[in-house]
mmCIF file of C-alpha atoms in Angstrom:
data_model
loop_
_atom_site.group_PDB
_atom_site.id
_atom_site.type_symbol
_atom_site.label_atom_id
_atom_site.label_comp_id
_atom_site.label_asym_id
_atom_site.label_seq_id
_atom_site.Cartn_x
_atom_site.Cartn_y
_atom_site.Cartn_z
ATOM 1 C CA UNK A 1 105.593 -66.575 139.274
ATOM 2 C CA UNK A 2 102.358 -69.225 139.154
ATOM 3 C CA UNK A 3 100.732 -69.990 136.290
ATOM 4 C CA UNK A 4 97.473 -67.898 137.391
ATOM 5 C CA UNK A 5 99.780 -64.397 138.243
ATOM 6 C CA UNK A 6 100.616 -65.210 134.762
ATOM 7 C CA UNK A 7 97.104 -65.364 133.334
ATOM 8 C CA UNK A 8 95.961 -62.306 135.356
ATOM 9 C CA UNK A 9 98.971 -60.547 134.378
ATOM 10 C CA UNK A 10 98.295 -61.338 130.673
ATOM 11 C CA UNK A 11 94.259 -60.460 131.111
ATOM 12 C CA UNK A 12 95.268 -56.995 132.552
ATOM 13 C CA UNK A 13 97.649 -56.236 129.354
ATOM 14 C CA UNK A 14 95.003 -57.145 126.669
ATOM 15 C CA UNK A 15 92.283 -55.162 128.499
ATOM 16 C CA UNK A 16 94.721 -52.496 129.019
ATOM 17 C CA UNK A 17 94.923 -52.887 125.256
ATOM 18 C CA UNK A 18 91.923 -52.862 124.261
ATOM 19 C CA UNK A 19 90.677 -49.543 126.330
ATOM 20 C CA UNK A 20 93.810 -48.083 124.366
ATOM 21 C CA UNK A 21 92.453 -49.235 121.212
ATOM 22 C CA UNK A 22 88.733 -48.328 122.222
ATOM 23 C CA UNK A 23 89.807 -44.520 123.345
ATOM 24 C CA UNK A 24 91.943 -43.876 119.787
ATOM 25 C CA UNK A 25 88.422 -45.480 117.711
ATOM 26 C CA UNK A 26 86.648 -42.846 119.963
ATOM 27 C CA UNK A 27 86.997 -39.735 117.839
ATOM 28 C CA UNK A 28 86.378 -42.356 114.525
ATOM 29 C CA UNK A 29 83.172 -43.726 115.811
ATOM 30 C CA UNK A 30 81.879 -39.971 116.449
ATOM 31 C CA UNK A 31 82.433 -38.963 113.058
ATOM 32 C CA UNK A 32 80.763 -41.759 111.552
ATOM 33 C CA UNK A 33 78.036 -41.217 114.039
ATOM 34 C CA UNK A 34 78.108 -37.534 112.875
ATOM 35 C CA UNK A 35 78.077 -38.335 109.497
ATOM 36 C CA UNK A 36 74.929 -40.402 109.687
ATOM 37 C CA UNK A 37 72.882 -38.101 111.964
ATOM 38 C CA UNK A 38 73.745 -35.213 109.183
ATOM 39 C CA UNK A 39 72.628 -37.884 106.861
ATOM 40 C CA UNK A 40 69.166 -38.848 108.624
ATOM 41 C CA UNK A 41 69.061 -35.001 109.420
ATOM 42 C CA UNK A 42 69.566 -33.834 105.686
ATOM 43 C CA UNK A 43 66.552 -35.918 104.711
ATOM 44 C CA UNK A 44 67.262 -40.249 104.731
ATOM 45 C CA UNK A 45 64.777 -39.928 107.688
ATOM 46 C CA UNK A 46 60.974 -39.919 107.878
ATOM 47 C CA UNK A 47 61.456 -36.889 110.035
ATOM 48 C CA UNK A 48 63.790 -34.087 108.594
ATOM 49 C CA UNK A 49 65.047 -32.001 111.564
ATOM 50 C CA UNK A 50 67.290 -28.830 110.943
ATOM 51 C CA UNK A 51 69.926 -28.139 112.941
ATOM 52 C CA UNK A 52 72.507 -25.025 113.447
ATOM 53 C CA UNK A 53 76.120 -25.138 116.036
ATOM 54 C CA UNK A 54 76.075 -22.491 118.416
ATOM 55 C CA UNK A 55 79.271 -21.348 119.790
ATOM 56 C CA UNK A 56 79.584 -22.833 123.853
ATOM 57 C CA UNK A 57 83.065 -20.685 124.071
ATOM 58 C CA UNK A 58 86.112 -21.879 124.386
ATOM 59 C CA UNK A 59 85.057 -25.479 124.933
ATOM 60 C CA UNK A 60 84.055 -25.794 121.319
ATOM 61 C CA UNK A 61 86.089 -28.332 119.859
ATOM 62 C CA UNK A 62 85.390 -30.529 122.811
ATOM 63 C CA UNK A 63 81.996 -29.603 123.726
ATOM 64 C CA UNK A 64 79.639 -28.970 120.418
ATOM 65 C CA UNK A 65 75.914 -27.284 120.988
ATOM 66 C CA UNK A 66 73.705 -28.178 118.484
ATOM 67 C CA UNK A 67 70.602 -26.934 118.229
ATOM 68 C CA UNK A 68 67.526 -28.640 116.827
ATOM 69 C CA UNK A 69 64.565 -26.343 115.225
ATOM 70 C CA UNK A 70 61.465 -28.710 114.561
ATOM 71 C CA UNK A 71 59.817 -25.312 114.167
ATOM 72 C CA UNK A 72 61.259 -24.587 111.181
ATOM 73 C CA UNK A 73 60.002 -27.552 108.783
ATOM 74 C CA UNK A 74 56.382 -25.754 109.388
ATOM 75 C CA UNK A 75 55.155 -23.916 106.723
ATOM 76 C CA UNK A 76 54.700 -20.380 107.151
ATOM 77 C CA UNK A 77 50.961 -20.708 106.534
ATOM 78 C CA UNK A 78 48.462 -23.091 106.514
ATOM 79 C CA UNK A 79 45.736 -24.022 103.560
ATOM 80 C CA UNK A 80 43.136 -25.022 104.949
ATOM 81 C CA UNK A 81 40.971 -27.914 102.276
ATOM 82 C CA UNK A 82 37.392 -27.970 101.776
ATOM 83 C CA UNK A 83 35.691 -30.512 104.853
ATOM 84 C CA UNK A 84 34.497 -33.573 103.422
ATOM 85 C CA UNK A 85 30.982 -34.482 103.593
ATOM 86 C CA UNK A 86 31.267 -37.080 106.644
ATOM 87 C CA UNK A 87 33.969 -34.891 108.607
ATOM 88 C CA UNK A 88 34.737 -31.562 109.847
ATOM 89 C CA UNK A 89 38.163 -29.110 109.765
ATOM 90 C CA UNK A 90 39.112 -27.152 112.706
ATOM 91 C CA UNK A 91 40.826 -24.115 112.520
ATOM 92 C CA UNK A 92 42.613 -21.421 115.014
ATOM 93 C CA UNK A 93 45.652 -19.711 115.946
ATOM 94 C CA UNK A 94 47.602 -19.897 119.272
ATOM 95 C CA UNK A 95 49.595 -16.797 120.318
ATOM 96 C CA UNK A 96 51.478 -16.765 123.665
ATOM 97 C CA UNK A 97 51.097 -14.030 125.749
ATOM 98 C CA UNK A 98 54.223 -14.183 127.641
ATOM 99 C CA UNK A 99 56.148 -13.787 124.077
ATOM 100 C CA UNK A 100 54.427 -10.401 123.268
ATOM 101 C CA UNK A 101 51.434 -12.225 120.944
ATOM 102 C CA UNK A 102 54.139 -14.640 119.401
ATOM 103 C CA UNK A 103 53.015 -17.703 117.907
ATOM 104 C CA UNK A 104 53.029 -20.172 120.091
ATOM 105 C CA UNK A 105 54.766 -23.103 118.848
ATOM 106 C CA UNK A 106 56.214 -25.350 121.907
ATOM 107 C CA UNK A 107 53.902 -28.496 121.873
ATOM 108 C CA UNK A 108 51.942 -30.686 119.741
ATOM 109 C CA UNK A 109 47.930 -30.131 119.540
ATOM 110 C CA UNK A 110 45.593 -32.620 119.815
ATOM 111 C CA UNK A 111 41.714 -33.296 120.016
ATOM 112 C CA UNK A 112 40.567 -35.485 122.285
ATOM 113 C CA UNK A 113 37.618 -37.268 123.134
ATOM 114 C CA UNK A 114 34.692 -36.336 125.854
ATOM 115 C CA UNK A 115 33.628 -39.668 127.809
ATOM 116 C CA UNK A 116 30.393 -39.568 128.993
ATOM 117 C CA UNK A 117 30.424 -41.821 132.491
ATOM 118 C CA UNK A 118 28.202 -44.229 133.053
ATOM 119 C CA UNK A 119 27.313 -43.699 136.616
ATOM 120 C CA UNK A 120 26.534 -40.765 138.580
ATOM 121 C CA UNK A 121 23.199 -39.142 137.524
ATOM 122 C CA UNK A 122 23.112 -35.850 135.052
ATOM 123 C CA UNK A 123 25.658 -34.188 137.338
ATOM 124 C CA UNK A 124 28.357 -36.251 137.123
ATOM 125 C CA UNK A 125 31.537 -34.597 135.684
ATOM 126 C CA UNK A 126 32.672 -35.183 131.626
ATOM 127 C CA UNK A 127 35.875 -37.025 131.201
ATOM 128 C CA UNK A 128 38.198 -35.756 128.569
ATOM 129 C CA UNK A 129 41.065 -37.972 127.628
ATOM 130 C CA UNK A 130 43.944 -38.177 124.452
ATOM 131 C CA UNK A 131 45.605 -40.636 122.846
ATOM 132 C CA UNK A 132 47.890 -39.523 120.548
ATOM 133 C CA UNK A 133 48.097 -42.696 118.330
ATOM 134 C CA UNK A 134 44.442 -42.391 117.717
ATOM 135 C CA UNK A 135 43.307 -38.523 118.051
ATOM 136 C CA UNK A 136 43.240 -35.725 115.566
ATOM 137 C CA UNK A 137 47.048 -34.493 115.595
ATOM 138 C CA UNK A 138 46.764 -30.742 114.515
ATOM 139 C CA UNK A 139 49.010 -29.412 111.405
ATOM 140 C CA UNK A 140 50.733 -26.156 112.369
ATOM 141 C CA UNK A 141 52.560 -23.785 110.857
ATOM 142 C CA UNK A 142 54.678 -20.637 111.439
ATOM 143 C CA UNK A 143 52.161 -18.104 112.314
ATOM 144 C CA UNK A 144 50.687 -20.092 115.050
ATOM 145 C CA UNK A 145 47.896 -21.485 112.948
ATOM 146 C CA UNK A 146 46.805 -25.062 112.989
ATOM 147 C CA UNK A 147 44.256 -27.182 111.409
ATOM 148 C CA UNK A 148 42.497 -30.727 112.397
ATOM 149 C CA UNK A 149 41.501 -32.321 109.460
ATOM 150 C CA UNK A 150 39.207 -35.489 108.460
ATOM 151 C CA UNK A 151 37.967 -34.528 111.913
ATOM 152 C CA UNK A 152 35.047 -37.302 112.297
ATOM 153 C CA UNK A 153 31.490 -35.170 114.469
ATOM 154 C CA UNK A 154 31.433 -34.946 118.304
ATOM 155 C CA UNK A 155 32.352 -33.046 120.864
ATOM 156 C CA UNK A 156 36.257 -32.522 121.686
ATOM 157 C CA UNK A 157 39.313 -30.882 123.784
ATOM 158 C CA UNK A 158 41.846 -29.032 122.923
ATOM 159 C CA UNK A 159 45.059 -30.870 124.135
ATOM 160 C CA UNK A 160 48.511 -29.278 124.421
ATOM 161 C CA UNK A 161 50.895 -32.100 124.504
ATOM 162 C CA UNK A 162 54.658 -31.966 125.617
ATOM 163 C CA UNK A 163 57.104 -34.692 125.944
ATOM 164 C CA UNK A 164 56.434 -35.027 129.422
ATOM 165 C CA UNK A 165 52.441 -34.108 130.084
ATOM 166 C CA UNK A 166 49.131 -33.196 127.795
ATOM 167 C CA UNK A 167 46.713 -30.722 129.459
ATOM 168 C CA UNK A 168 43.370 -29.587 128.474
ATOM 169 C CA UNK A 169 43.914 -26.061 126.982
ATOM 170 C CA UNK A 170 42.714 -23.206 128.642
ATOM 171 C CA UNK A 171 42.009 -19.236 127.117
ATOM 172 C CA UNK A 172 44.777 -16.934 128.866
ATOM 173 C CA UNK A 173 42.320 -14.347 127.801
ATOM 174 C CA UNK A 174 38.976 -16.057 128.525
ATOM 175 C CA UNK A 175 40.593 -18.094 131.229
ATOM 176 C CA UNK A 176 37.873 -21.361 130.037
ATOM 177 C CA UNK A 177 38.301 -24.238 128.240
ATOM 178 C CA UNK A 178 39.219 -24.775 124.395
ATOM 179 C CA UNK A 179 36.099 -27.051 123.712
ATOM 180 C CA UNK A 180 34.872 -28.132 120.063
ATOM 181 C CA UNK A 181 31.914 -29.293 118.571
ATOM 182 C CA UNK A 182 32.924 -30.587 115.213
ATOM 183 C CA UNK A 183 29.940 -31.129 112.650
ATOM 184 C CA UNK A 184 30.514 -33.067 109.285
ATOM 185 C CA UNK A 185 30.834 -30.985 106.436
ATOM 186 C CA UNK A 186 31.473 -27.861 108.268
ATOM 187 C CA UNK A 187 34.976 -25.645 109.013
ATOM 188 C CA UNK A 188 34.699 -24.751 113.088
ATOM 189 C CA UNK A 189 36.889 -21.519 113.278
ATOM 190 C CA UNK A 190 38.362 -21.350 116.884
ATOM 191 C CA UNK A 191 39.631 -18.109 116.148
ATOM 192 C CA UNK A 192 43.026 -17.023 118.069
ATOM 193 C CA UNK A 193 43.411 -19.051 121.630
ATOM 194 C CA UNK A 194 46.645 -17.518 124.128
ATOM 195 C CA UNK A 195 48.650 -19.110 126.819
ATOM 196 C CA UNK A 196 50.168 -17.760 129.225
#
């Protein structure tokens, strides 16, 4: 046998080896991965998440479902402070139709910003736009209710943001857009908004 079978052979048996080695550390490296996500999940993380198992059947042992509530870190209700003098508070409720009036909780609301353009006479269209590094982020709670706060004055959208789009929110009742004028000093009541 040459010298390079040799080497090749020898390669195949320490890679061999090391799969081996990597498939029996498999099981160890999920528990210590479990063990810190129940760690960064029971509260080492800026974001606490809940979780409960639900039962898959008889793949259990193999195949784990966990499920992750955000929802349930909201309060039940909101209080809702006292505007200061050189902002405004926004208030409302958002019930989903679909769910039989249940508070809708499935995305993140935002406020964003009206753009005036520069061109195009009186009749051009506003531009609404988010970003949600900069924008009022809403606070919610269990009920459906949310609240802007330290809202500064102007005119605004009501965003419903997902992980994978933001739209401009309209009334499943009214069927027109959630628009807001926020004055400084003053609480703008939205009352209760649907979806769909």
């Amino acid at each position: 046998m040459s010298r390079t079978t040799k080497s090749l052979i020898l390669i195949l048996i320490m890679l061999m080896a090391s799969l081996l080695s990597a498939c029996k550390s498999g099981n160890e490296i999920a528990a210590v991965m479990t063990e810190q996500a129940e760690g960064t999940i029971n509260g080492d993380s800026a974001y606490p998440i809940n979780i409960k198992e639900e039962s898959s059947g008889a793949n259990d042992e193999m195949y784990p479902i966990t499920i992750y509530d955000a929802t349930s870190n909201f309060p039940e209700t909101l209080e809702i402070p006292e505007p200061r003098a050189d902002t405004g508070v926004v208030i409302g409720k958002v019930l989903s139709i679909s769910e039989g009036d249940k508070p809708y909780l499935n995305s993140g609301l935002y406020l964003g910003s009206y753009i005036a353009p520069k061109e195009g006479g009186e009749n051009a269209p506003l531009l609404v736009g988010i970003s949600p590094d900069e924008d009022p982020k809403a606070q919610r709670a269990r009920d459906g209710s949310f609240a802007f706060i330290d809202v500064p004055p102007g005119t605004y959208g009501l965003f419903l943001c997902t992980p994978m789009s933001a739209i401009l929110m309209i009334d499943a009742k009214t069927d027109q857009y959630v628009n807001v004028d926020v004055v400084a000093g003053e609480v703008i009541d939205l009352g209760t908004l649907y979806v769909p």
